[in-house]
Structures are given as structure tokens and as C-alpha cells.
Coordinates of C-alpha atoms in Angstrom, one line a residue:
M1 CA -90.0 117.6 40.3
L2 CA -90.6 119.4 43.6
Q3 CA -94.2 120.4 44.4
N4 CA -93.4 122.1 47.7
V5 CA -90.3 124.1 48.5
N6 CA -88.8 124.6 51.9
Y7 CA -86.6 127.6 52.4
G8 CA -83.8 128.4 54.8
L9 CA -83.6 132.2 55.5
I10 CA -80.2 133.7 56.4
G11 CA -80.8 137.2 57.9
C12 CA -84.1 138.1 59.7
G13 CA -84.2 141.9 59.7
M14 CA -86.7 144.1 57.8
M15 CA -85.9 142.7 54.4
G16 CA -85.7 139.2 55.6
Q17 CA -89.2 139.5 57.0
E18 CA -90.4 140.9 53.7
H19 CA -89.0 137.8 52.0
I20 CA -91.0 135.6 54.5
R21 CA -94.3 137.4 53.8
N22 CA -93.8 137.1 50.0
I23 CA -92.7 133.5 50.0
A24 CA -95.9 132.7 52.0
L25 CA -97.9 134.0 49.0
V26 CA -96.3 131.5 46.6
P27 CA -98.2 128.2 46.5
G28 CA -96.3 125.4 48.1
A29 CA -93.6 127.6 49.4
R30 CA -92.7 128.1 53.1
V31 CA -89.7 129.2 55.2
T32 CA -89.0 126.3 57.5
C33 CA -85.7 127.4 59.1
V34 CA -84.2 130.8 59.9
Y35 CA -80.8 132.0 61.2
D36 CA -79.8 135.4 62.5
P37 CA -77.1 136.2 65.1
V38 CA -79.6 138.5 66.9
P39 CA -82.0 136.2 68.8
E40 CA -84.9 138.6 68.8
L41 CA -84.8 138.9 65.1
A42 CA -84.6 135.2 64.6
E43 CA -87.5 134.6 66.9
A44 CA -89.7 137.2 65.3
A45 CA -89.0 135.8 61.8
A46 CA -89.7 132.2 62.9
Q47 CA -93.0 133.3 64.3
L48 CA -93.8 135.3 61.1
A49 CA -93.1 132.1 59.1
G50 CA -95.6 130.2 61.1
G51 CA -93.3 128.3 63.4
A52 CA -90.0 127.9 61.5
A53 CA -87.1 126.2 63.2
I54 CA -84.4 128.6 64.5
A55 CA -80.8 127.6 63.7
P56 CA -78.1 128.7 66.2
T57 CA -75.5 129.2 63.5
L58 CA -75.3 129.3 59.7
A59 CA -73.7 125.9 59.8
G60 CA -76.7 124.7 61.8
L61 CA -79.1 126.0 59.2
L62 CA -77.1 124.4 56.4
A63 CA -77.3 121.1 58.2
D64 CA -81.1 121.1 58.0
E65 CA -81.8 118.2 55.7
G66 CA -85.4 119.4 54.9
L67 CA -84.3 122.5 53.0
D68 CA -84.7 122.8 49.3
A69 CA -83.5 126.4 48.8
L70 CA -81.8 129.2 50.6
V71 CA -82.3 133.0 50.7
V72 CA -79.5 135.2 52.0
V73 CA -80.7 138.6 53.4
S74 CA -77.7 139.5 55.6
P75 CA -75.8 142.8 55.7
N76 CA -73.8 143.5 52.6
H77 CA -70.4 142.9 54.0
L78 CA -71.3 139.4 55.0
H79 CA -72.4 138.2 51.6
V80 CA -69.1 136.9 50.2
A81 CA -68.1 134.9 53.3
Q82 CA -71.6 133.4 53.6
L83 CA -71.7 132.6 49.9
A84 CA -68.4 130.7 50.2
Q85 CA -69.6 128.8 53.3
I86 CA -72.8 127.8 51.5
A87 CA -70.9 126.7 48.4
E88 CA -68.5 124.5 50.4
T89 CA -71.1 123.1 52.7
R90 CA -74.6 122.9 51.1
P91 CA -74.9 124.4 47.6
L92 CA -78.6 124.5 47.3
P93 CA -80.6 126.7 44.9
L94 CA -79.9 130.2 46.2
L95 CA -81.6 133.6 46.1
M96 CA -78.8 136.0 47.0
E97 CA -79.6 139.6 48.0
K98 CA -77.8 142.4 46.4
P99 CA -75.0 143.5 46.3
L100 CA -73.1 140.3 45.7
F101 CA -69.9 142.0 47.1
T102 CA -68.7 145.4 48.3
D103 CA -65.0 145.2 47.8
P104 CA -63.6 145.0 44.3
T105 CA -60.9 142.5 45.4
D106 CA -63.8 140.0 46.1
R107 CA -65.0 139.9 42.5
A108 CA -62.6 137.2 41.3
G109 CA -63.5 135.0 44.3
V110 CA -67.3 135.4 43.6
E111 CA -66.7 134.4 40.0
R112 CA -64.8 131.3 41.0
I113 CA -67.5 130.2 43.4
A114 CA -70.2 130.8 40.8
A115 CA -68.3 128.9 38.2
D116 CA -68.3 125.7 40.3
Y117 CA -71.7 126.1 42.1
P118 CA -73.8 123.1 41.1
A119 CA -77.2 124.7 41.7
P120 CA -78.9 127.9 40.4
I121 CA -78.0 131.3 41.9
W122 CA -80.5 134.1 41.5
V123 CA -79.4 137.7 42.4
A124 CA -82.2 139.7 44.0
M125 CA -82.5 142.6 41.6
E126 CA -86.2 142.9 42.2
Y127 CA -86.7 146.4 40.7
R128 CA -87.0 144.6 37.4
Y129 CA -90.3 143.1 38.6
M130 CA -92.1 146.3 39.8
P131 CA -95.1 146.2 37.5
P132 CA -94.7 149.7 36.0
I133 CA -91.0 149.1 35.4
A134 CA -91.6 145.7 34.0
A135 CA -94.1 147.3 31.6
L136 CA -91.5 149.9 30.6
I137 CA -88.9 147.2 30.0
D138 CA -91.4 145.3 27.8
E139 CA -92.5 148.3 25.8
A140 CA -89.4 150.5 25.7
A141 CA -88.1 149.4 22.3
S142 CA -91.4 149.7 20.5
A143 CA -92.3 153.0 22.2
T144 CA -89.0 154.7 21.5
G145 CA -87.9 153.1 18.3
G146 CA -84.7 152.0 20.1
V147 CA -83.6 153.7 23.4
R148 CA -80.9 156.3 22.9
M149 CA -81.3 158.1 26.2
L150 CA -82.3 156.7 29.6
S151 CA -82.8 158.6 32.9
L152 CA -83.6 157.1 36.3
R153 CA -84.6 159.3 39.2
E154 CA -85.1 158.1 42.7
H155 CA -86.3 160.7 45.2
R156 CA -86.9 158.9 48.5
F157 CA -86.5 158.7 52.2
P158 CA -83.2 158.3 54.0
F159 CA -81.6 155.0 54.8
L160 CA -83.7 153.2 57.5
P161 CA -82.1 152.1 60.8
K162 CA -80.5 148.6 60.6
I163 CA -79.1 146.2 63.2
G164 CA -75.7 147.5 64.2
N165 CA -76.2 150.5 62.0
W166 CA -74.1 148.8 59.3
N167 CA -75.7 150.8 56.5
R168 CA -74.4 154.0 57.9
F169 CA -70.8 153.3 56.7
N170 CA -69.3 152.8 53.3
A171 CA -67.0 150.1 54.7
N172 CA -70.0 147.9 55.4
S173 CA -72.3 148.8 52.5
G174 CA -69.9 149.4 49.7
G175 CA -71.1 153.0 49.5
T176 CA -74.5 154.3 48.4
Y177 CA -73.9 153.7 44.7
V178 CA -73.2 150.0 45.4
E179 CA -75.8 149.4 48.2
K180 CA -78.7 151.5 46.9
C181 CA -78.0 152.0 43.2
C182 CA -76.9 148.6 41.9
H183 CA -80.7 148.2 41.2
F184 CA -80.6 151.1 38.8
F185 CA -77.3 150.0 37.1
D186 CA -78.9 146.6 36.5
L187 CA -81.9 148.4 34.9
M188 CA -79.7 150.4 32.7
R189 CA -78.0 147.3 31.3
L190 CA -81.3 145.5 30.9
I191 CA -83.2 148.4 29.2
L192 CA -80.3 149.5 26.9
R193 CA -79.3 145.9 26.1
S194 CA -75.7 147.0 26.2
E195 CA -72.7 147.2 28.5
P196 CA -71.3 150.4 30.0
V197 CA -67.9 151.7 28.8
R198 CA -67.5 154.8 30.9
I199 CA -68.9 156.1 34.2
M200 CA -68.9 159.7 35.5
A201 CA -70.3 160.6 38.8
T202 CA -70.6 163.1 41.6
G203 CA -72.1 162.6 45.0
G204 CA -71.9 163.3 48.7
Q205 CA -73.5 163.6 52.1
A206 CA -75.4 166.8 52.4
V207 CA -78.3 166.3 54.9
N208 CA -78.7 162.8 56.4
H209 CA -76.9 161.3 59.4
L210 CA -74.6 164.2 59.9
T211 CA -75.3 164.5 63.6
E212 CA -75.3 160.7 64.3
T213 CA -72.4 158.9 66.0
Y214 CA -71.8 155.2 66.5
D215 CA -68.9 154.0 68.6
G216 CA -67.4 157.5 68.2
R217 CA -67.7 157.5 64.4
T218 CA -69.9 159.7 62.2
P219 CA -71.6 158.0 59.3
D220 CA -70.0 158.6 55.9
I221 CA -72.8 157.2 53.7
W222 CA -73.8 159.5 50.8
D223 CA -77.4 160.8 50.4
H224 CA -77.4 162.3 47.0
G225 CA -75.6 162.4 43.6
Y226 CA -75.7 162.0 39.8
V227 CA -74.2 159.3 37.7
I228 CA -73.8 159.4 33.9
A229 CA -72.9 156.2 32.0
D230 CA -71.9 155.8 28.3
F231 CA -72.8 152.4 26.8
A232 CA -71.1 150.4 24.1
N233 CA -74.0 150.8 21.7
G234 CA -73.8 154.6 21.9
A235 CA -76.7 155.1 24.3
R236 CA -76.4 157.2 27.4
A237 CA -77.9 156.8 30.8
M238 CA -78.2 159.0 33.9
L239 CA -79.1 158.4 37.5
E240 CA -80.3 161.1 39.9
L241 CA -80.5 160.1 43.5
C242 CA -81.8 162.1 46.4
M243 CA -82.4 160.5 49.8
F244 CA -84.0 163.5 51.5
A245 CA -87.0 163.8 49.3
E246 CA -89.6 161.6 50.9
G247 CA -92.3 164.2 50.3
S248 CA -92.4 163.3 46.6
R249 CA -95.5 161.8 45.0
F250 CA -93.5 159.2 43.1
Q251 CA -90.3 157.6 44.4
E252 CA -88.9 156.4 41.1
E253 CA -89.3 157.9 37.6
I254 CA -87.7 156.1 34.7
C255 CA -87.7 157.8 31.3
A256 CA -86.5 156.2 28.0
L257 CA -86.2 158.2 24.8
G258 CA -85.5 157.3 21.2
P259 CA -86.2 158.5 17.6
E260 CA -89.9 157.6 17.7
G261 CA -90.9 158.8 21.2
K262 CA -90.5 158.4 24.9
I263 CA -91.9 156.2 27.7
V264 CA -92.0 157.0 31.4
A265 CA -92.7 154.7 34.4
R266 CA -93.6 156.4 37.7
V267 CA -93.5 154.3 40.9
P268 CA -94.7 155.5 44.3
G269 CA -92.8 154.7 47.5
P270 CA -93.9 152.3 50.2
G271 CA -97.6 152.7 51.1
R272 CA -96.9 152.6 54.8
F273 CA -95.0 155.9 54.5
W274 CA -97.8 157.7 52.6
P275 CA -99.6 160.1 55.0
E276 CA -103.4 159.7 55.3
T277 CA -103.7 163.5 55.2
A278 CA -102.4 163.5 51.6
G279 CA -105.4 161.5 50.4
P280 CA -105.2 158.1 48.6
A281 CA -101.7 156.8 47.9
P282 CA -100.5 157.3 44.3
V283 CA -101.1 154.6 41.7
P284 CA -98.1 153.6 39.5
E285 CA -98.2 155.0 36.0
L286 CA -96.9 154.4 32.5
E287 CA -96.9 157.2 30.0
I288 CA -96.0 156.8 26.3
S289 CA -95.4 160.0 24.3
P290 CA -95.0 159.4 20.5
R291 CA -93.4 162.1 18.4
H292 CA -95.8 161.5 15.5
P293 CA -98.6 161.9 16.0
K294 CA -98.2 163.9 19.2
G295 CA -100.4 162.8 22.1
P296 CA -99.2 161.3 25.4
I297 CA -101.0 158.1 26.4
L298 CA -101.2 157.7 30.2
R299 CA -102.3 154.5 31.9
E300 CA -102.4 153.4 35.5
I301 CA -100.7 150.1 36.5
P302 CA -102.2 149.2 39.9
V303 CA -100.6 146.6 42.1
D304 CA -102.4 143.9 44.0
P305 CA -103.1 145.4 47.5
A306 CA -102.0 142.1 49.0
L307 CA -98.6 142.5 47.4
L308 CA -98.3 146.1 48.6
T309 CA -99.1 144.9 52.1
A310 CA -96.4 142.2 51.9
G311 CA -93.5 144.5 51.3
D312 CA -92.1 147.9 50.4
H313 CA -91.1 147.2 46.8
N314 CA -94.3 147.6 44.8
G315 CA -95.0 143.9 44.5
S316 CA -91.6 143.1 43.0
T317 CA -90.4 140.8 45.8
F318 CA -93.4 138.5 45.2
Y319 CA -92.9 138.3 41.4
Q320 CA -89.2 137.6 42.0
H321 CA -90.0 134.8 44.4
Q322 CA -92.6 133.4 42.0
R323 CA -89.9 133.1 39.3
F324 CA -87.2 131.8 41.6
N325 CA -89.6 129.2 43.0
A326 CA -90.2 127.9 39.5
V327 CA -86.4 127.6 39.0
V328 CA -86.2 125.5 42.2
R329 CA -89.0 123.3 41.0
G330 CA -87.3 122.8 37.7
E331 CA -89.9 124.7 35.7
G332 CA -88.1 128.1 35.1
R333 CA -84.8 129.7 34.3
V334 CA -82.6 132.1 36.2
E335 CA -83.4 135.6 34.9
V336 CA -80.9 137.5 37.1
G337 CA -77.7 135.6 37.3
V338 CA -74.3 136.1 39.1
E339 CA -72.9 137.9 36.1
D340 CA -75.7 140.5 36.3
G341 CA -75.0 141.0 40.0
I342 CA -71.3 141.4 39.4
R343 CA -71.7 143.9 36.6
A344 CA -74.2 146.0 38.6
V345 CA -71.7 146.1 41.5
A346 CA -68.9 147.0 39.2
M347 CA -70.9 150.0 37.9
G348 CA -71.6 151.1 41.5
L349 CA -67.9 150.8 42.5
A350 CA -66.9 152.8 39.4
A351 CA -69.4 155.5 40.3
Q352 CA -68.1 155.6 43.9
E353 CA -64.5 156.0 42.4
S354 CA -65.5 158.6 39.9
A355 CA -67.3 160.7 42.5
T356 CA -64.4 160.4 44.9
T357 CA -61.6 161.2 42.4
G358 CA -63.4 163.6 40.1
R359 CA -62.4 161.6 37.1
A360 CA -64.3 159.4 34.7
V361 CA -63.8 155.7 35.1
E362 CA -63.3 153.4 32.1
L363 CA -64.9 150.0 32.3

């Protein structure tokens, strides 16, 4: 059984560096080799990792015999080809950033790769591990008496700049409902313990990136919308997304309701974006409101400051790596598998289609 785990990191941008900082917090874990086609990013990541080797190519990284696990943090449209190369060349335990794919024609190929992959694959749906959301997941059934309605609201900042501006275009990202919202579709399935049967959506680009141009093209990525999903067990879920609402006190609010009451998780955005003039940054909350007897119960769920410093995702990246590391060492199980990643993308693609065509999409 492994005691120490050496990671290879594929993709060294903002999220790649968040992975490095959080892996460093896991005992016995370290990033020892990195690859990025942008030399400056690779060099910065190697330094952040404490002197990791820099591979000139993905093939060069996969040839590093000292690696025990891989983390893919590259732009969305590169995931499928890199997954295929890893599977063919060096199928190590793999943490694969979302979304698994962006084009519906790639689904069958991803399924074939996963079926033959000899090592664990964990899909990075880290929103499950934000402490207030994890508490809601644990307590939703008892607080509600069985969730019948679920609403998820994200009011946040616009898409951040990325290398090559890949996230400004649907062709690269899969569209906002795939790139950004697959997290929320994953949460819907997890909380409702059921599968979607119908998706209805609307969305568009109202405010962000309208005056930007890249190689003569104007971004087409959406910045707001609504999605409604019907589930096989009769429950219903709704997503409200606004990406020009960074002035909000809380970035995510998740509300589950059932015959016995409701439960709400409230999650602030990244602390580095909270203005000092607004006072102390908000603390995550969980509120349970029973129907009988009436009387909301509010409790704070603070997150370790060290975890907040290590990333923008309310500590969830660390908790995800803690669990993935246990899998690599043979002491844990994959909690977010390829099938979860595929189904979340399928919901996102259905939402993109529904919003584009104006028709509900059956799943």
C-alpha cells in the first residue's frame, strides 16, 4: 500500500495551481511533474510545487516512472484526447477535471475508454465537498421528509480570463450549462437520488464579454439563464444562474423542500474577491425550517482558513483530494465516477439544446 503519492499535473493555469496548493495539504502527497504547453505556466506551477520536474510534452510526463497518479486540469475541449492518450500510454489513477467532454458525439468514446481503464477515474465534481453543501446533502432527507423540490442559485462574477481565451466560446467550453453548471446538475442527481427525464431551459448573453473580440470573433458564451428538470421519482429541480452578480453576499444558495420542511445552504464566493470595505467575509450557513413546529434553525459552518487560502472553492478541492488520495493508496472508493461525469454533461448539453431551440428535451 502506498504511503506517499507522486502526482503528475496536466494543465498549469489558475485551477491547476489550486490543485497544487491543495495536494500539498494532504499528508504524503506532492506534485512531482507538470506539463503545460505555455512555458511560463509550467514554470510557475513547478515552482509552486516545490521544484517539480517540467515535462516538454504530455507524452514526456506520462513517461515519468515515478508518478503514482495524474490530475488533468486542461481546457475543456482537450479532455477527451488527453484521456485517450493517457488510457493508451499510462493508465494511472486519474483525477479528471469536469466536464469530461463537450461534444455529444464524444460520449460513446469516453464510455469505451472508461470501461477498459484498469485504474480508478475520479471526476472533479468538487461542489459536493463544500462543507455547507456537504451538510445539506447529509441532512436533506431528514430535514425535508424526502426532497420534492430543489432549487440551486448561483449569483457570481463573470468568467475569468483564461489562456487563449478558450472559455469565451461555446465551441471550446461546451457552453455555459456544460462548463459551469455540470456541478449543479451533479448535485441535483445526488440530492434527489434520481435521474432526470426532462430538461427545459432558457439562457443567453446579456451583459458579459459583449465588447470583446478575439481573432475577429466576439464571445458567444452565455452569462445567465434558468433550467428546470423533471426527475424520474417525481421531484423537480431548478437552476438560476447569473454571472453578473458578484456584489452578492452569498454566491450559491441551495434550497431543498419536502413534506416536513426545508433546508438551505448558503455559500460565499472566493474570499479574495470580498472587498475589505464590506467588513468581514460572509461565513457559510445552513438553515433548517421545519413545518411543525415552526422555527428556523440557523447555524454557521465555517471553513478552515488554510483551505480558503488554498483555493476559490470553499475548501472543497482539499476534501476532494483527500478522498482521491485515499483511493490511490488503496484505502478509499471512487465517489464521483465516470458515469456521474457523463450524466452531468448530458444534462448540460440538454439544457443548451433546450435554451437554443425553445423546446423541452427528453432524456
